[in-house]
Short mmCIF file of C-alpha atoms in Angstrom, two decimals:
data_model
loop_
_atom_site.label_atom_id
_atom_site.label_comp_id
_atom_site.label_asym_id
_atom_site.label_seq_id
_atom_site.Cartn_x
_atom_site.Cartn_y
_atom_site.Cartn_z
CA MET C 1034 102.52 101.27 109.48
CA ILE C 1035 101.29 101.65 105.90
CA PRO C 1036 97.72 100.62 105.54
CA SER C 1037 96.79 97.79 102.92
CA LEU C 1038 93.43 96.73 101.96
CA THR C 1039 94.30 93.82 99.87
CA GLU C 1040 96.51 90.99 99.05
CA GLU C 1041 95.86 90.63 95.56
CA PRO C 1042 98.98 90.13 93.38
CA GLY C 1043 100.59 93.30 91.41
CA ALA C 1044 100.44 93.22 87.42
CA LEU C 1045 103.69 91.64 87.33
CA GLU C 1046 103.20 88.90 89.82
CA LEU C 1047 99.62 88.06 88.06
CA ALA C 1048 101.50 88.21 84.90
CA GLY C 1049 104.01 85.51 85.91
CA ARG C 1050 101.26 83.55 87.09
CA ILE C 1051 99.75 83.57 84.01
CA ARG C 1052 102.92 82.88 82.02
CA ALA C 1053 103.56 79.78 84.08
CA GLY C 1054 100.03 78.41 83.45
CA GLU C 1055 98.53 78.90 87.05
CA GLN C 1056 95.79 81.17 85.63
CA SER C 1057 94.57 81.74 82.40
CA PRO C 1058 93.64 85.09 81.22
CA LEU C 1059 89.97 84.72 81.30
CA GLU C 1060 90.18 83.50 84.82
CA ALA C 1061 92.28 86.51 85.73
CA VAL C 1062 89.41 88.84 83.85
CA ASP C 1063 86.70 86.85 85.60
CA ALA C 1064 88.48 87.11 89.25
CA ALA C 1065 88.79 90.95 88.46
CA ILE C 1066 85.36 91.48 87.36
CA ALA C 1067 83.94 89.50 90.56
CA ARG C 1068 86.09 91.89 92.83
CA ILE C 1069 84.67 94.90 91.29
CA GLU C 1070 80.88 93.51 91.49
CA ARG C 1071 81.86 92.66 95.07
CA LEU C 1072 83.64 95.63 96.31
CA ASP C 1073 82.84 98.71 93.95
CA GLY C 1074 79.30 99.29 94.99
CA PRO C 1075 80.11 101.73 98.05
CA ILE C 1076 83.23 102.83 96.54
CA ASN C 1077 82.09 103.65 93.03
CA ALA C 1078 85.35 103.80 91.46
CA ILE C 1079 84.73 101.88 87.97
CA VAL C 1080 82.28 104.08 86.37
CA VAL C 1081 82.47 102.66 82.90
CA ARG C 1082 82.50 98.91 82.57
CA ASP C 1083 83.25 97.15 79.69
CA PHE C 1084 83.27 93.36 80.86
CA ASP C 1085 81.80 91.74 77.74
CA ARG C 1086 84.66 93.00 75.49
CA ALA C 1087 87.26 92.50 78.07
CA ARG C 1088 85.91 88.69 78.14
CA ASP C 1089 86.21 88.21 74.61
CA ALA C 1090 89.78 89.97 74.66
CA ALA C 1091 90.77 87.51 77.39
CA ARG C 1092 89.16 84.17 75.46
CA ALA C 1093 91.27 85.42 72.25
CA LEU C 1094 94.28 85.05 74.42
CA ASP C 1095 93.68 81.84 76.23
CA GLY C 1096 95.72 79.22 74.87
CA ALA C 1097 98.17 81.51 73.15
CA ALA C 1098 101.88 81.88 74.07
CA PRO C 1099 102.64 85.50 75.62
CA GLY C 1100 105.20 87.15 73.40
CA GLU C 1101 108.45 88.45 74.57
CA ASP C 1102 106.91 92.08 74.04
CA GLN C 1103 103.90 91.27 76.27
CA PRO C 1104 104.98 91.39 79.95
CA LEU C 1105 101.09 92.20 80.80
CA PHE C 1106 99.84 89.43 78.76
CA GLY C 1107 96.01 88.80 80.19
CA VAL C 1108 96.52 91.30 83.00
CA PRO C 1109 93.20 93.08 83.51
CA MET C 1110 93.26 96.91 84.43
CA THR C 1111 91.29 100.18 84.14
CA ILE C 1112 92.02 103.58 82.98
CA LYS C 1113 90.75 107.24 83.83
CA GLU C 1114 87.83 107.67 82.16
CA SER C 1115 89.39 110.74 80.12
CA PHE C 1116 91.35 108.60 78.32
CA GLY C 1117 89.78 107.54 74.71
CA ILE C 1118 88.96 103.98 74.58
CA ALA C 1119 86.85 103.09 71.20
CA GLY C 1120 83.39 102.64 71.71
CA LEU C 1121 83.34 103.82 75.41
CA PRO C 1122 82.24 107.16 76.61
CA SER C 1123 84.69 110.16 77.40
CA THR C 1124 82.56 112.80 79.44
CA TRP C 1125 85.34 114.41 81.48
CA GLY C 1126 82.38 114.16 84.17
CA GLU C 1127 80.16 116.97 82.10
CA GLU C 1128 76.47 115.92 81.57
CA ARG C 1129 76.80 117.75 78.17
CA PHE C 1130 79.26 115.44 77.05
CA ALA C 1131 77.44 112.37 78.13
CA GLY C 1132 76.95 111.16 74.49
CA ASN C 1133 80.60 111.62 73.55
CA VAL C 1134 81.95 108.37 72.55
CA ALA C 1135 85.70 107.83 71.41
CA ASP C 1136 86.41 106.62 68.10
CA THR C 1137 89.76 105.15 68.64
CA ASP C 1138 91.93 104.23 71.38
CA ALA C 1139 94.32 106.73 73.00
CA ARG C 1140 98.15 105.99 72.61
CA VAL C 1141 98.71 104.79 75.94
CA VAL C 1142 95.58 102.24 75.72
CA ARG C 1143 97.12 101.03 72.54
CA GLN C 1144 100.68 100.56 74.15
CA LEU C 1145 99.27 98.97 76.87
CA LYS C 1146 96.88 96.62 74.73
CA ALA C 1147 100.26 95.65 72.73
CA ALA C 1148 101.75 94.53 75.89
CA GLY C 1149 99.04 92.17 76.75
CA ALA C 1150 96.62 94.48 79.06
CA ILE C 1151 92.85 93.99 79.04
CA PHE C 1152 90.91 96.88 79.83
CA LEU C 1153 87.89 96.15 81.87
CA GLY C 1154 86.65 99.74 81.87
CA LYS C 1155 87.24 103.40 83.00
CA THR C 1156 87.59 104.90 86.60
CA ASN C 1157 86.13 108.07 88.07
CA ILE C 1158 86.96 111.83 87.93
CA PRO C 1159 86.01 115.41 88.86
CA PRO C 1160 84.39 117.70 86.05
CA GLN C 1161 87.03 118.90 83.87
CA LEU C 1162 89.79 117.00 85.88
CA ALA C 1163 89.76 120.18 87.94
CA ASP C 1164 89.47 119.01 91.52
CA ILE C 1165 91.15 116.94 94.42
CA GLN C 1166 87.98 114.89 94.93
CA SER C 1167 86.25 112.80 92.39
CA ALA C 1168 82.67 113.58 92.20
CA ASN C 1169 80.63 114.73 88.93
CA PRO C 1170 76.93 114.77 88.01
CA VAL C 1171 77.73 111.71 85.25
CA TYR C 1172 78.93 109.22 87.45
CA GLY C 1173 78.34 110.34 91.00
CA ARG C 1174 80.92 110.37 93.69
CA THR C 1175 84.05 108.25 94.47
CA ASN C 1176 84.65 107.31 98.28
CA ASN C 1177 87.99 106.56 99.64
CA PRO C 1178 88.31 102.75 100.07
CA HIS C 1179 90.04 103.44 103.56
CA ASP C 1180 87.10 105.50 104.76
CA LEU C 1181 84.19 105.89 102.72
CA SER C 1182 83.24 109.51 104.40
CA ARG C 1183 86.39 110.88 102.86
CA VAL C 1184 87.73 111.66 99.33
CA PRO C 1185 89.91 109.47 97.16
CA GLY C 1186 91.70 112.39 95.71
CA GLY C 1187 91.49 113.96 91.97
CA SER C 1188 91.48 113.88 89.53
CA SER C 1189 92.53 110.43 89.21
CA GLY C 1190 90.72 109.43 92.33
CA GLY C 1191 88.68 106.69 90.84
CA ALA C 1192 91.83 105.14 89.55
CA ALA C 1193 93.99 105.27 92.88
CA ALA C 1194 90.67 104.06 94.69
CA ALA C 1195 90.44 101.06 92.21
CA VAL C 1196 94.12 99.88 92.71
CA ALA C 1197 93.76 100.54 96.45
CA SER C 1198 90.93 98.26 97.15
CA GLY C 1199 92.40 95.50 94.89
CA MET C 1200 90.00 95.65 92.15
CA VAL C 1201 92.64 95.96 89.44
CA PRO C 1202 96.75 95.76 89.78
CA LEU C 1203 97.46 98.54 87.70
CA GLU C 1204 95.75 101.93 86.49
CA TYR C 1205 96.74 105.05 84.25
CA GLY C 1206 95.87 108.57 85.15
CA THR C 1207 96.88 112.22 84.41
CA ASP C 1208 98.41 115.03 86.65
CA ILE C 1209 98.81 118.74 86.22
CA GLY C 1210 98.11 119.91 89.63
CA GLY C 1211 98.76 116.45 91.56
CA SER C 1212 96.13 114.31 89.85
CA VAL C 1213 98.20 111.29 90.04
CA ARG C 1214 100.15 112.08 93.18
CA VAL C 1215 97.39 113.13 95.58
CA PRO C 1216 95.01 110.39 95.03
CA ALA C 1217 98.16 107.94 95.40
CA HIS C 1218 98.86 109.70 98.96
CA PHE C 1219 95.07 109.91 99.73
CA CYS C 1220 94.75 106.14 99.01
CA GLY C 1221 98.23 104.55 100.05
CA VAL C 1222 99.25 103.45 96.69
CA TRP C 1223 102.23 104.16 94.25
CA GLY C 1224 101.89 107.04 91.49
CA GLN C 1225 104.48 108.39 89.06
CA LYS C 1226 104.22 112.11 88.00
CA THR C 1227 106.33 111.62 84.80
CA SER C 1228 108.82 113.95 83.41
CA TRP C 1229 106.81 116.38 81.04
CA GLY C 1230 106.79 115.25 77.67
CA LEU C 1231 107.90 111.50 78.39
CA ILE C 1232 104.35 110.19 77.57
CA ASP C 1233 102.15 111.15 74.47
CA LEU C 1234 98.91 112.24 75.62
CA GLU C 1235 97.28 111.68 72.17
CA GLY C 1236 93.64 110.61 72.91
CA HIS C 1237 93.34 112.24 76.12
CA GLU C 1238 91.31 115.19 74.71
CA TYR C 1239 88.87 117.44 76.23
CA PRO C 1240 85.58 116.56 74.21
CA MET C 1241 85.29 119.76 72.83
CA LEU C 1242 88.57 119.48 70.92
CA LYS C 1243 87.84 115.85 69.26
CA SER C 1244 90.03 116.97 66.47
CA GLY C 1245 93.07 116.77 68.64
CA GLY C 1246 95.26 119.05 70.19
CA HIS C 1247 98.82 119.39 71.72
CA ASP C 1248 100.09 118.20 74.96
CA THR C 1249 99.10 120.88 77.52
CA ALA C 1250 101.52 122.68 79.20
CA LEU C 1251 102.32 121.23 82.70
CA SER C 1252 100.02 118.18 81.87
CA ILE C 1253 101.36 114.56 82.12
CA ALA C 1254 100.09 111.17 81.98
CA GLY C 1255 101.38 108.50 84.52
CA PRO C 1256 100.70 104.93 86.23
CA LEU C 1257 99.29 104.31 89.65
CA ALA C 1258 99.99 100.64 91.16
CA ARG C 1259 100.63 98.98 94.22
CA ASN C 1260 104.28 98.51 93.95
CA ALA C 1261 107.16 100.17 92.32
CA ALA C 1262 108.18 97.35 89.74
CA ASP C 1263 104.70 97.68 88.20
CA LEU C 1264 105.00 101.32 88.27
CA ASP C 1265 108.47 101.24 86.41
CA LEU C 1266 107.04 98.60 83.87
CA ALA C 1267 104.18 100.97 83.09
CA ILE C 1268 106.66 104.07 82.41
CA CYS C 1269 108.92 101.52 80.17
CA LEU C 1270 105.96 100.37 78.30
CA THR C 1271 104.40 103.81 77.48
CA ALA C 1272 107.64 106.28 77.14
CA THR C 1273 108.49 108.19 74.11
CA ARG C 1274 112.31 108.00 74.86
CA PRO C 1275 114.30 105.45 76.53
CA LEU C 1276 115.31 105.93 80.23
CA GLU C 1277 118.33 104.79 81.98
CA ARG C 1278 118.21 103.54 85.73
CA THR C 1279 121.38 104.80 87.38
CA ALA C 1280 120.43 105.34 91.07
CA GLY C 1281 122.97 103.39 93.22
CA PRO C 1282 122.67 102.08 96.79
CA LEU C 1283 120.79 104.12 99.36
CA SER C 1284 123.32 104.57 101.36
CA ASP C 1285 125.35 106.68 98.73
CA ARG C 1286 122.63 109.16 97.98
CA ARG C 1287 122.15 112.60 99.35
CA PHE C 1288 118.68 113.82 99.81
CA LEU C 1289 117.05 117.46 100.50
CA LEU C 1290 113.90 117.19 102.51
CA VAL C 1291 111.42 120.05 101.97
CA LEU C 1292 108.52 119.67 104.70
CA ASP C 1293 107.99 123.55 105.04
CA HIS C 1294 106.39 125.51 102.45
CA PRO C 1295 106.25 129.47 102.83
CA ASP C 1296 102.38 129.40 101.71
CA CYS C 1297 100.93 126.70 103.33
CA PRO C 1298 101.66 125.01 106.77
CA LEU C 1299 102.12 121.00 106.64
CA ASP C 1300 99.52 119.07 108.87
CA ASP C 1301 101.30 117.17 111.57
CA ALA C 1302 99.63 114.22 110.10
CA VAL C 1303 101.71 114.36 107.14
CA ARG C 1304 104.90 115.67 108.72
CA GLY C 1305 105.02 112.72 111.17
CA PRO C 1306 105.14 109.82 108.75
CA ILE C 1307 107.44 111.65 106.28
CA GLU C 1308 109.93 112.66 109.12
CA ALA C 1309 109.80 109.13 110.23
CA ALA C 1310 110.94 108.07 106.64
CA ALA C 1311 113.67 110.50 106.51
CA GLN C 1312 115.00 109.37 109.72
CA ALA C 1313 114.75 105.63 108.68
CA ILE C 1314 116.70 106.96 105.36
CA GLU C 1315 119.37 108.56 107.35
CA ALA C 1316 119.96 105.36 109.64
CA ALA C 1317 120.37 103.58 106.41
CA GLY C 1318 123.58 105.55 105.65
CA ALA C 1319 122.28 108.27 103.24
CA GLU C 1320 122.61 112.10 104.01
CA VAL C 1321 119.30 114.08 104.24
CA ASP C 1322 119.61 117.62 104.48
CA ARG C 1323 116.72 119.80 105.60
CA SER C 1324 117.24 123.15 104.29
CA SER C 1325 119.61 124.33 101.33
CA ASP C 1326 120.16 127.97 99.88
CA LEU C 1327 119.97 126.30 96.54
CA LEU C 1328 116.16 125.70 96.75
CA PRO C 1329 114.30 128.10 94.59
CA ASP C 1330 111.94 130.95 95.88
CA LEU C 1331 108.73 128.36 96.43
CA SER C 1332 106.33 131.16 97.05
CA ALA C 1333 107.22 132.75 93.66
CA GLU C 1334 107.33 129.34 91.96
CA ARG C 1335 103.66 128.57 93.33
CA ALA C 1336 102.40 131.98 92.11
CA ASP C 1337 103.66 131.48 88.75
CA TYR C 1338 102.59 127.69 88.73
CA MET C 1339 98.93 128.66 89.60
CA ARG C 1340 98.80 131.24 86.97
CA MET C 1341 100.30 128.86 84.28
CA LEU C 1342 97.82 126.12 85.58
CA GLY C 1343 94.99 128.59 85.33
CA ILE C 1344 95.79 129.66 82.00
CA ALA C 1345 96.46 126.29 80.52
CA MET C 1346 93.20 124.60 81.73
CA SER C 1347 91.28 127.44 80.69
CA ARG C 1348 93.01 127.73 77.27
CA GLY C 1349 93.79 131.40 77.97
CA MET C 1350 90.41 132.43 79.40
CA GLN C 1351 92.07 133.03 82.71
CA PRO C 1352 93.04 136.60 83.84
CA GLY C 1353 96.36 137.80 82.95
CA ALA C 1354 98.53 140.14 84.71
CA ASP C 1355 96.19 143.30 84.17
CA GLY C 1356 93.11 141.04 85.33
CA LYS C 1357 91.69 140.82 82.03
CA ARG C 1358 91.98 137.63 79.44
CA ALA C 1359 95.47 136.43 79.29
CA LEU C 1360 97.59 137.72 76.48
CA ALA C 1361 100.32 135.92 74.61
CA THR C 1362 102.51 138.43 76.48
CA ASP C 1363 101.56 136.76 79.72
CA TRP C 1364 102.04 133.44 78.56
CA PHE C 1365 105.57 134.02 77.47
CA ASN C 1366 106.20 135.75 80.46
CA LEU C 1367 105.22 132.56 82.08
CA LEU C 1368 107.51 130.36 80.00
CA ASP C 1369 110.36 132.61 80.92
CA ALA C 1370 109.84 132.03 84.43
CA GLN C 1371 109.19 128.30 84.08
CA TRP C 1372 112.88 128.37 82.09
CA ARG C 1373 114.33 129.74 85.28
CA SER C 1374 112.57 127.49 87.48
CA GLU C 1375 114.17 124.38 85.26
CA ARG C 1376 117.80 125.93 85.50
CA ALA C 1377 117.25 126.45 89.41
CA TRP C 1378 116.37 122.95 89.80
CA ALA C 1379 118.94 121.69 87.50
CA ARG C 1380 121.47 123.35 89.66
CA LEU C 1381 120.19 122.10 93.00
CA PHE C 1382 120.15 118.39 91.44
CA GLU C 1383 124.26 119.06 90.91
CA SER C 1384 124.46 118.73 94.87
CA TYR C 1385 121.42 116.40 95.47
CA ASP C 1386 120.31 113.16 94.27
CA PHE C 1387 116.62 113.49 94.96
CA VAL C 1388 114.12 116.00 96.86
CA LEU C 1389 111.98 114.47 99.48
CA ALA C 1390 108.58 116.20 99.92
CA PRO C 1391 104.70 115.75 100.85
CA PRO C 1392 102.48 115.27 97.94
CA MET C 1393 99.83 117.79 99.68
CA ALA C 1394 99.69 119.36 103.11
CA PHE C 1395 96.95 117.26 104.43
CA LEU C 1396 95.61 113.88 104.32
CA ALA C 1397 92.36 112.71 102.59
CA PHE C 1398 89.37 115.10 103.83
CA GLU C 1399 85.81 114.36 104.39
CA HIS C 1400 83.71 115.07 101.28
CA ASP C 1401 83.09 118.55 100.68
CA GLU C 1402 80.57 120.01 98.04
CA ARG C 1403 81.73 123.57 98.09
CA ASP C 1404 83.72 125.04 95.11
CA MET C 1405 87.38 124.46 95.28
CA ARG C 1406 88.18 127.88 95.07
CA GLU C 1407 86.05 128.45 98.34
CA ARG C 1408 87.09 125.24 100.25
CA THR C 1409 89.13 125.37 103.33
CA VAL C 1410 90.79 122.37 105.11
CA ARG C 1411 91.82 122.00 108.68
CA ILE C 1412 95.68 121.99 109.34
CA ASN C 1413 96.94 121.89 112.75
CA GLY C 1414 93.75 123.08 114.10
CA ALA C 1415 93.11 126.03 111.78
CA ASP C 1416 91.27 126.62 108.46
CA VAL C 1417 93.31 127.12 105.62
CA PRO C 1418 92.35 127.74 102.04
CA MET C 1419 92.91 124.43 100.17
CA GLY C 1420 94.55 125.81 97.33
CA ALA C 1421 97.40 126.99 99.31
CA GLY C 1422 98.50 123.18 99.22
CA PHE C 1423 99.16 123.18 95.53
CA GLY C 1424 102.46 124.45 96.24
CA TYR C 1425 103.90 121.07 97.04
CA SER C 1426 102.34 119.88 93.45
CA ALA C 1427 103.99 122.74 91.88
CA LEU C 1428 107.28 121.64 93.45
CA ALA C 1429 107.63 118.87 90.59
CA THR C 1430 105.27 120.13 88.14
CA PHE C 1431 106.22 123.71 87.47
CA PRO C 1432 109.98 122.76 86.43
CA ASN C 1433 108.69 119.54 84.70
CA LEU C 1434 110.33 117.25 86.75
CA PRO C 1435 109.48 113.40 87.74
CA SER C 1436 108.06 112.54 90.93
CA THR C 1437 107.36 109.02 92.42
CA CYS C 1438 104.75 109.27 94.95
CA MET C 1439 105.17 106.34 97.72
CA PRO C 1440 103.18 105.40 100.68
CA VAL C 1441 105.28 105.60 103.79
CA GLY C 1442 102.81 105.37 106.76
CA SER C 1443 99.48 106.47 108.33
CA THR C 1444 97.77 108.71 110.72
CA ASP C 1445 94.71 107.50 112.33
CA GLY C 1446 94.41 104.82 109.50
CA LEU C 1447 94.40 107.26 106.96
CA PRO C 1448 97.42 106.54 104.27
CA CYS C 1449 100.12 109.20 104.06
CA GLY C 1450 102.73 109.46 100.74
CA MET C 1451 105.82 111.17 99.94
CA GLN C 1452 107.25 112.58 96.88
CA VAL C 1453 110.69 111.51 95.52
CA ILE C 1454 111.64 113.95 93.05
CA GLY C 1455 114.88 113.84 90.70
CA PRO C 1456 116.03 115.37 87.76
CA ARG C 1457 114.16 115.64 84.40
CA TRP C 1458 114.21 112.27 82.76
CA ALA C 1459 115.11 110.38 85.79
CA ASP C 1460 111.80 108.80 86.20
CA ARG C 1461 113.31 105.15 86.66
CA ASP C 1462 115.61 106.74 89.21
CA CYS C 1463 113.00 108.03 91.37
CA ILE C 1464 110.95 104.74 90.95
CA SER C 1465 114.11 102.89 92.02
CA ILE C 1466 115.13 104.84 94.83
CA ALA C 1467 111.55 105.17 96.31
CA ALA C 1468 111.62 101.08 96.17
CA LYS C 1469 114.96 101.01 98.28
CA ILE C 1470 113.51 103.41 100.58
CA ALA C 1471 110.24 101.14 100.96
CA ASN C 1472 112.47 98.14 101.74
CA ILE C 1473 113.80 99.86 104.87
CA LEU C 1474 110.20 101.04 106.16
CA PRO C 1475 108.14 99.38 108.77
CA GLY C 1476 105.13 97.36 107.26
#
């Protein structure tokens, strides 16, 4: 069964109620604020609160008619702390940036506001967005709403916890190492790792780069929600290019299921729900292969991905091939490897419509204060370096592919997700086919 903590409506359903006059924007905002004040104490997801301005924005909409270009008219939401909202702090979880206040809204914020959304505040992260748990010295620790002793994931951990608990219906995060997919997987919600370059990251800038900078290699912005329709809407509202939706019936699709990675075992608590989902897909008439010679060398791809990730996040300070600070040569060699990966996956998608895979090798783990480079996790009774699990993130990230993370079940009450990976720019197809899969799963 897929665990759920709330019966609150999603973003589109709430917008429909507001449009029908069943609820005003101010009533919707006040109700969300009441939920946050009631629920967030032990979770600590929404760490920057902007309730007064949210109420002012809602009052400005009360009595107005929603425009055709405002599908989120009056809908309250939050966003990851690292996105700029004018007048609010953007610390990236570091005490030295506690006084960093954004002057302008990030582009994604502007786009969502133009669609009628009202921002209540911002959600928690790890320092520098560099962990798969969300604890920092500025805002403290966010807990998984399904089990407070466990992590919600990271770096968009506060975002997933806020959506899963029902405090808000919609969120926006970022992902470079699974930072949307892993929290969605750990918290039992939907998340979209978008095709690289689809969403403009303007206004999502490390505080030391307040003058702005280019979109980091591998890094994307993507939404989190409690259903596929809200995910699709958020993508359409923020995309830099039009996206088609061409996925046909589930029974006509061919899938490749990738459960085993050469660098990391898969915990049975994850394998079970995903294998059950794959069997349901087969029962619906689709073809699901469990191996293919078309699959690239996953170990080599993970190694290249981890090197590129380290250099990108440190802006070149990470070691290159000779153990010293990375050189331009190291970077261009990685770009060549990424190009080869993109071509290999494109060839695979000539034979398969989608790839199914775990978002991470394990479920939400107990809070662990060790540095992630030293952290281990228990997988099928053995201690495994936590970093090995990033091979599953690399599947879609290194070749710049879209991936929809959808909830497919649970083990011992903890949610389990599954990635639906497709060709580049097929974001809406990934979401669409994931929605069809969701319709055949129990509970």
